[in-house]
Coordinates of C-alpha atoms and ligand atoms in Angstrom, one line a residue:
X1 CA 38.2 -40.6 -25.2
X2 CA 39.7 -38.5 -22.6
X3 CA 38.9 -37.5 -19.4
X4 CA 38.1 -33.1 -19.8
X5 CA 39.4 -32.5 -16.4
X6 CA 42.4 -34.4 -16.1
X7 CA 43.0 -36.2 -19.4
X8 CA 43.0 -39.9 -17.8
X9 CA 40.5 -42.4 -19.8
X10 CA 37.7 -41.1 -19.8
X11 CA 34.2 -44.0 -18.8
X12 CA 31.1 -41.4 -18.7
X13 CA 30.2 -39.0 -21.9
X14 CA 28.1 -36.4 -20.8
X15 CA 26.6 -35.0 -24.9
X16 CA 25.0 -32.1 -23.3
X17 CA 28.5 -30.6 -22.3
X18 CA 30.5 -32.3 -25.2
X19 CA 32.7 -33.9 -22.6
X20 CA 33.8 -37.1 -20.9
X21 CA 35.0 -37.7 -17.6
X22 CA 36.9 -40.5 -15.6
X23 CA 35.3 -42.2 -12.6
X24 CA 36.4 -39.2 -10.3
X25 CA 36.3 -36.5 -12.4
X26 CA 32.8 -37.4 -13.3
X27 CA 31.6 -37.4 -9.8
X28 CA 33.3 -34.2 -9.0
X29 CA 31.1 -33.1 -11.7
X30 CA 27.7 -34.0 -10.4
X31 CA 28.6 -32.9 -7.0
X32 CA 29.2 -29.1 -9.1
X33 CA 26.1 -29.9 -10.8
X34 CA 24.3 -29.6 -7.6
X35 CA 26.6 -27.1 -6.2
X36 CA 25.8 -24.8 -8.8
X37 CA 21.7 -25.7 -8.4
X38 CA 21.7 -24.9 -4.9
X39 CA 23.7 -21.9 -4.8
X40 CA 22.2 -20.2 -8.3
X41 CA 18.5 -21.0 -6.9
X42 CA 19.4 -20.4 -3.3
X43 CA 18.0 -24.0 -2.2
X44 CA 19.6 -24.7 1.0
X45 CA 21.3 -22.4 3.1
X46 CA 24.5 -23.2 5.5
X47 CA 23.1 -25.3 8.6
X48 CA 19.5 -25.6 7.6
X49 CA 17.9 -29.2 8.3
X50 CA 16.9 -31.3 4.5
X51 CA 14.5 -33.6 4.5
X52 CA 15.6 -36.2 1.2
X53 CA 12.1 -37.4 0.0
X54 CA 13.4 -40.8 -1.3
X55 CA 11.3 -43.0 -3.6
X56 CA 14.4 -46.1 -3.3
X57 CA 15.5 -45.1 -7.2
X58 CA 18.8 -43.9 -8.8
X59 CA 17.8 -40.0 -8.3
X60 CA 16.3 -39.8 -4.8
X61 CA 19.3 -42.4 -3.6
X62 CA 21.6 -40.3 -5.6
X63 CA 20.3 -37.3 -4.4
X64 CA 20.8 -38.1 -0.5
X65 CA 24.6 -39.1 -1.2
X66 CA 25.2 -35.9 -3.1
X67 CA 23.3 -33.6 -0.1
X68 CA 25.9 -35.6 2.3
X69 CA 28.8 -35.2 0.3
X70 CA 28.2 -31.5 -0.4
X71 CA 28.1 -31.3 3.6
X72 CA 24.0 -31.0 4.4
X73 CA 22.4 -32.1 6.9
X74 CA 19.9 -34.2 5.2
X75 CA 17.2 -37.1 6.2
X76 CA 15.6 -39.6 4.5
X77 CA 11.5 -39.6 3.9
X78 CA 10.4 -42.8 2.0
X79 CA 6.3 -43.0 1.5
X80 CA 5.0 -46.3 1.6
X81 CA 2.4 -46.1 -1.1
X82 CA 1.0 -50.1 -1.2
X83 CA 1.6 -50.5 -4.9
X84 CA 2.2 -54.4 -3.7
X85 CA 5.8 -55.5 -4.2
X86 CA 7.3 -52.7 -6.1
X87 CA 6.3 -50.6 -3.3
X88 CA 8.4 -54.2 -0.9
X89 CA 10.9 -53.8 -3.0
X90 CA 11.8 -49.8 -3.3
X91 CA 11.0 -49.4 0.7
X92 CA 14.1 -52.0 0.8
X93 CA 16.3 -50.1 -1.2
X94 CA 15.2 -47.2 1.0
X95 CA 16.1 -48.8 4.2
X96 CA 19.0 -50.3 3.2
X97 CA 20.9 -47.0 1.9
X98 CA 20.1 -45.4 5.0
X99 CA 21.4 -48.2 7.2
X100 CA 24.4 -49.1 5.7
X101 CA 25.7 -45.3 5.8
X102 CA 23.9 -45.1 9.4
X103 CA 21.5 -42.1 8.0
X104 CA 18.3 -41.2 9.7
X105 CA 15.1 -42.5 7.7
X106 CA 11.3 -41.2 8.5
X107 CA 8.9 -43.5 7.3
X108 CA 5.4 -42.7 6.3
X109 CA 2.9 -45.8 5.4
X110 CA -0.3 -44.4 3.8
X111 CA -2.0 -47.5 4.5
X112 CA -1.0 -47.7 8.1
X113 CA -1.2 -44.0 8.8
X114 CA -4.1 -42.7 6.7
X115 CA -6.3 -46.1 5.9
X116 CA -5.6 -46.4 2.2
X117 CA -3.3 -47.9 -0.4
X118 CA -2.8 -45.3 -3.9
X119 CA -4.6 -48.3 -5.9
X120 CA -7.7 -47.9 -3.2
X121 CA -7.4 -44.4 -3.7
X122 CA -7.9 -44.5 -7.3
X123 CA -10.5 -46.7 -7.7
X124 CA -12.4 -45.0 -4.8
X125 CA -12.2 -42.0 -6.7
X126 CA -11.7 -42.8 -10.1
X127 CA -8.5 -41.6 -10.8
X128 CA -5.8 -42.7 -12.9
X129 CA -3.2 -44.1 -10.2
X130 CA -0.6 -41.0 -10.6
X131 CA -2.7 -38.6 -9.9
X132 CA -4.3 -40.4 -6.6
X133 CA 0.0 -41.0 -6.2
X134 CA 0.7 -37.1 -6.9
X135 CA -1.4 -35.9 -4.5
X136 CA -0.9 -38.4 -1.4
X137 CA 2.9 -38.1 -2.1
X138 CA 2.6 -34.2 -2.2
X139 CA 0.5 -33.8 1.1
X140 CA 2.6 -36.5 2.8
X141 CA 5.9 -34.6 2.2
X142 CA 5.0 -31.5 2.7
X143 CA 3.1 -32.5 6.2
X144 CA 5.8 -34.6 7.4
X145 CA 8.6 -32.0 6.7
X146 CA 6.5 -29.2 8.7
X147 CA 5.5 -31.6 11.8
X148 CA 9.2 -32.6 12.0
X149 CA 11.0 -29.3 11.6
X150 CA 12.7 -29.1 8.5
X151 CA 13.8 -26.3 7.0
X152 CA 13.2 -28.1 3.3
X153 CA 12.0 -30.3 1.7
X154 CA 14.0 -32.2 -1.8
X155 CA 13.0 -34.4 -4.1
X156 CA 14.9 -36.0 -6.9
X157 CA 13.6 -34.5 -9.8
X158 CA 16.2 -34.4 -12.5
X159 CA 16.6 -32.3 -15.8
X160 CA 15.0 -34.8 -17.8
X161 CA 11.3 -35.5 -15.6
X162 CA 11.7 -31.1 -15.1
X163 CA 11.6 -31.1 -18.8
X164 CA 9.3 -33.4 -19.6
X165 CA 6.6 -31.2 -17.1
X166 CA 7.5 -28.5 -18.7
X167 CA 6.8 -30.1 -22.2
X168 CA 3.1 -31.2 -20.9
X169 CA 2.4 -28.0 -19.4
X170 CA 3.3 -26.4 -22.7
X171 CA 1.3 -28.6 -24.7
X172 CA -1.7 -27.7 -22.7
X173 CA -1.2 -24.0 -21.4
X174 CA -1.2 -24.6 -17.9
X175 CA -1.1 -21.5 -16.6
X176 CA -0.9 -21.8 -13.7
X177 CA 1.0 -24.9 -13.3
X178 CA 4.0 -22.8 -15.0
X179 CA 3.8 -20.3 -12.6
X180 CA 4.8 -23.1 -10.4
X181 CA 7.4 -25.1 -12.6
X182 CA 10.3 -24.1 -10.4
X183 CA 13.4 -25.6 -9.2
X184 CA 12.4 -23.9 -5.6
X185 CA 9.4 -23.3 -4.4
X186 CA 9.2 -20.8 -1.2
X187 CA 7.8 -21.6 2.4
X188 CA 4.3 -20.3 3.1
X189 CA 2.3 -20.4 5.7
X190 CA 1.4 -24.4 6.0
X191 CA 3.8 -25.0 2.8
X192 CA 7.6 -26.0 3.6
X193 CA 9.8 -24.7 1.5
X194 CA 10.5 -27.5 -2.3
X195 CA 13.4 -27.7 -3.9
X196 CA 14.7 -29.8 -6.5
X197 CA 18.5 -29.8 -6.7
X198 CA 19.2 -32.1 -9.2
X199 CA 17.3 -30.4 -12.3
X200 CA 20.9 -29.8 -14.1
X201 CA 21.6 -33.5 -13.9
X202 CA 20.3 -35.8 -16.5
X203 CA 18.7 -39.6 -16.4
X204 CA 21.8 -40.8 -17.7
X205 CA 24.0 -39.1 -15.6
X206 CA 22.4 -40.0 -12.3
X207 CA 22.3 -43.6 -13.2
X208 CA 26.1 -43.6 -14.2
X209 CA 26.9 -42.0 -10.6
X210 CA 25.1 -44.7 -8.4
X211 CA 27.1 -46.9 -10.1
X212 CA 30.5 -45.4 -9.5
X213 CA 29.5 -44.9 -5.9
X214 CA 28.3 -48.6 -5.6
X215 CA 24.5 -47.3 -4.3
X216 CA 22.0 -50.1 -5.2
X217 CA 18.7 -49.0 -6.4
X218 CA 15.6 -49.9 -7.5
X219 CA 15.5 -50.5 -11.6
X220 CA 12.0 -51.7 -12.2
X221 CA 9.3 -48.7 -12.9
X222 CA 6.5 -48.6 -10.9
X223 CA 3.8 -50.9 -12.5
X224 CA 1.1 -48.8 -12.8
X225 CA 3.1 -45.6 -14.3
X226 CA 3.2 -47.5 -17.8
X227 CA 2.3 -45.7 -20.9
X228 CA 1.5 -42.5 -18.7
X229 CA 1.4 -39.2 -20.8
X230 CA 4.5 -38.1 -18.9
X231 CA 6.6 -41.4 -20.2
X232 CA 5.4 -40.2 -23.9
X233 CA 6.7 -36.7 -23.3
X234 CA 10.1 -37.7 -22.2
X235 CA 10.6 -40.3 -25.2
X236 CA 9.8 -37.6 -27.4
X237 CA 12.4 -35.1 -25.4
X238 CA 15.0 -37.9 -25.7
X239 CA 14.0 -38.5 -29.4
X240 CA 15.0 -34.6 -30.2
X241 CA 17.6 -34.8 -27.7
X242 CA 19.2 -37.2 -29.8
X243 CA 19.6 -34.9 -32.8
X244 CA 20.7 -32.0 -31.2
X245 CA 22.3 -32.7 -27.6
X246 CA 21.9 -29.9 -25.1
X247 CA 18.0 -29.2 -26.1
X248 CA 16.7 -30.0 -23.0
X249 CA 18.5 -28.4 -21.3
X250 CA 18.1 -25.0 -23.1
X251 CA 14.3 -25.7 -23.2
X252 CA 14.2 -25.4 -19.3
X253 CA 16.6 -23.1 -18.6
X254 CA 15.3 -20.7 -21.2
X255 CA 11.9 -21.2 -19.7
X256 CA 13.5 -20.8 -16.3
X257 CA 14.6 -17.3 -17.5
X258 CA 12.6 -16.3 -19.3
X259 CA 9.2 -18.1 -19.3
X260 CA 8.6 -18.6 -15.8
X261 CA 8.8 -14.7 -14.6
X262 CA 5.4 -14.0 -17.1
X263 CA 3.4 -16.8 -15.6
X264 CA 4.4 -16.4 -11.8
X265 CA 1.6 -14.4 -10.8
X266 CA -0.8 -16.8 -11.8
X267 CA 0.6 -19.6 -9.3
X268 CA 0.7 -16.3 -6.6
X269 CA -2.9 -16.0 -7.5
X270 CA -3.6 -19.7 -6.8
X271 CA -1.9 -19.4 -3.3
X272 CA -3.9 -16.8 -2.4
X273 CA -7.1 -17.2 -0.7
X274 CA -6.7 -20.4 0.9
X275 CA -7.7 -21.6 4.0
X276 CA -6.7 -24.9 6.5
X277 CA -8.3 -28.0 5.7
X278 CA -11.2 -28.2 8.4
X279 CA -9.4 -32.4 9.1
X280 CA -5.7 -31.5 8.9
X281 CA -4.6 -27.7 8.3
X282 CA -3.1 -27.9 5.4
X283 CA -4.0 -25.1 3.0
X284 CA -6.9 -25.7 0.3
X285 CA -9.2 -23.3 -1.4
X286 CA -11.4 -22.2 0.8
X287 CA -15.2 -22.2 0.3
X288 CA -16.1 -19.0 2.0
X289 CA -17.7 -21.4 5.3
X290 CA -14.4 -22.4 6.6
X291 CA -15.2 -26.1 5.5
X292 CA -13.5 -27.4 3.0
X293 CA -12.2 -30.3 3.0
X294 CA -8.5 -30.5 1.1
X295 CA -8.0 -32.9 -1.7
X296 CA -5.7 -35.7 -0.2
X297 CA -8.6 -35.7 2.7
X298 CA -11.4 -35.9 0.0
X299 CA -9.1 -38.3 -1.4
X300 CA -9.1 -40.5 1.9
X301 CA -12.5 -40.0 2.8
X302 CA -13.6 -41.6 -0.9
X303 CA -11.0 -44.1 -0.1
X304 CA -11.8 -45.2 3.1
X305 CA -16.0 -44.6 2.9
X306 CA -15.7 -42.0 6.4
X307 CA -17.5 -39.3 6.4
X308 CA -18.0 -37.0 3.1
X309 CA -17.7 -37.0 0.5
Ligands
LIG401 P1 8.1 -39.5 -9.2 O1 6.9 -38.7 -8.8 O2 7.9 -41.0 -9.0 O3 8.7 -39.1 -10.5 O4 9.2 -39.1 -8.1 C1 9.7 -37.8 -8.0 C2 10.4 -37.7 -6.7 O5 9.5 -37.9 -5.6 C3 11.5 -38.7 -6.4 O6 12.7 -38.3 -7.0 C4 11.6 -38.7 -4.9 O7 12.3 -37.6 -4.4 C5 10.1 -38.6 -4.5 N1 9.4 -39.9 -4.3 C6 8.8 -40.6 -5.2 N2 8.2 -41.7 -4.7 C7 8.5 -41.6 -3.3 C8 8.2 -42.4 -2.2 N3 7.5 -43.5 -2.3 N4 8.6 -42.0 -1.0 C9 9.3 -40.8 -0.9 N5 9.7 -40.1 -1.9 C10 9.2 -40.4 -3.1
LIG402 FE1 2.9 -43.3 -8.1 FE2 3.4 -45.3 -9.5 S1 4.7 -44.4 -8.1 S2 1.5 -44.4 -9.3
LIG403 ZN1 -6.8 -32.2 4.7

């Protein structure tokens, strides 16, 4: 096979595209991929300050590099979420990147900084460990990229886990949950601003350009995500995938298109009417007294047996 750009041997095959690319070629492409995200979703603009939420795997690592390469100003944010040695292990990778290439890494340790571990978290409140991980990881980001000033916040969310979402939300008519199903997600008051700029990379591809760019990452799932609903989704997106290559891919950007704009103003509605948590600001559903507590402080409070509830 030969390379589409410049006809050398070709060592990735991307099926979506119907091409292959040599080593250089192909990161050329990834670095378009991302390109193309940022500028068609208006992620990041010139000079504004990224903060890299990075889990120590292929696509957060992967992510970082690419935000360098492309010429962002991007930190690192890696959440220390005490699921015993993976979480050892994947802070490791973390630190390790950043050092090597001399990169500026904000660390966040829930147990350390907020008294629980996402396994106390869900037992306290009997919650299946993602969702107790969802919700710390999504009020740690968002808090630690408005306290230190950045402009946004990514995460390394590829095609395949956007898909997958999108799949489960689907299945179930979230509403509301597809309102929000978007590669950018705008600044609000007590919100930074989300963006996902790697959602027209896949799995494979990501994997394939840590390799040629020698990053070392963390291969091992975490232990408690195992036979999640979200891993059956995406083995039956790679199962139809498969048969007919570029599926995915038209499944999210045709919902991108042309889903997304009918259920926006039901995500609109859910932003409205919040108010700050009465323990740390950040914006909840208000109950009409001005206390409410949000969930990631519920969360704690279970958690750590202070105060209610
Ligand atoms: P996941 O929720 O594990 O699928 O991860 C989705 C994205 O969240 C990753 O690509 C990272 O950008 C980010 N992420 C996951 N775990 C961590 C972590 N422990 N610390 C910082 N960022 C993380
Ligand atoms: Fe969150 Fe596994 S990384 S439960
Ligand atoms: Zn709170």
């Amino acid at each position: 096979m030969k390379c589409r750009r410049c006809r050398d041997r070709a060592v990735v095959d991307v099926r979506r595209h119907n091409a292959a690319f040599c080593g250089p070629c192909f990161l050329h492409h990834c670095r378009e991929q991302v390109r193309r995200a940022i500028d068609d979703f208006d992620m990041i603009r010139p000079g504004e300050r990224v903060l890299v939420a990075v889990s120590g795997g292929k696509d957060s690592l992967g992510l970082w590099d690419l935000l360098r390469e492309l010429g962002h100003d991007a930190d690192g944010l890696y959440v220390g979420l005490g699921i015993g040695a993976y979480s050892d292990e994947s802070g490791r990778y973390a630190r390790e990147f950043a050092h090597a290439r001399g990169l500026k890494l904000v660390e966040v340790d829930l147990e350390a900084d907020h008294g629980f571990s996402v396994p106390d978290g869900a037992r306290a409140a009997r919650r299946a460990p993602c969702s107790a991980c969802g919700l710390s990881k999504r009020h740690v980001f968002n808090e630690t990229a408005i306290a230190h000033g950045y402009d946004v916040l990514a995460t390394g969310h590829n095609l395949d886990d956007e898909a997958a979402v999108l799949f489960g939300n689907v299945l179930r008519w979230e509403t509301g949950y597809l309102g929000r199903q978007h590669p950018v997600l705008p600044a609000a008051p007590g919100f930074a601003r989300k963006v996902k700029p790697l959602v027209r990379l896949g799995e494979r591809e990501l994997a394939a350009y840590c390799v040629l760019r020698g990053i070392d990452y963390i291969v091992e799932e975490c232990p408690m995500a195992h036979g999640n609903r979200h891993l059956g989704y995406k083995e039956a997106l790679n199962a139809i995938e498969e048969r007919s290559p570029g599926t995915k891919a038209s499944f999210l950007f045709g919902f991108l298109e042309r889903g997304h704009p009918r259920f926006a103003a039901d995500a609109r509605d859910e932003r409205e009417g919040l108010e700050p948590c009465l323990r740390c600001g950040a914006p909840t559903p208000g109950d009409g007294r001005g206390e409410a507590l949000c969930a990631f402080c519920r969360l704690q409070a279970r958690a750590t047996g202070s105060g209610r509830p």
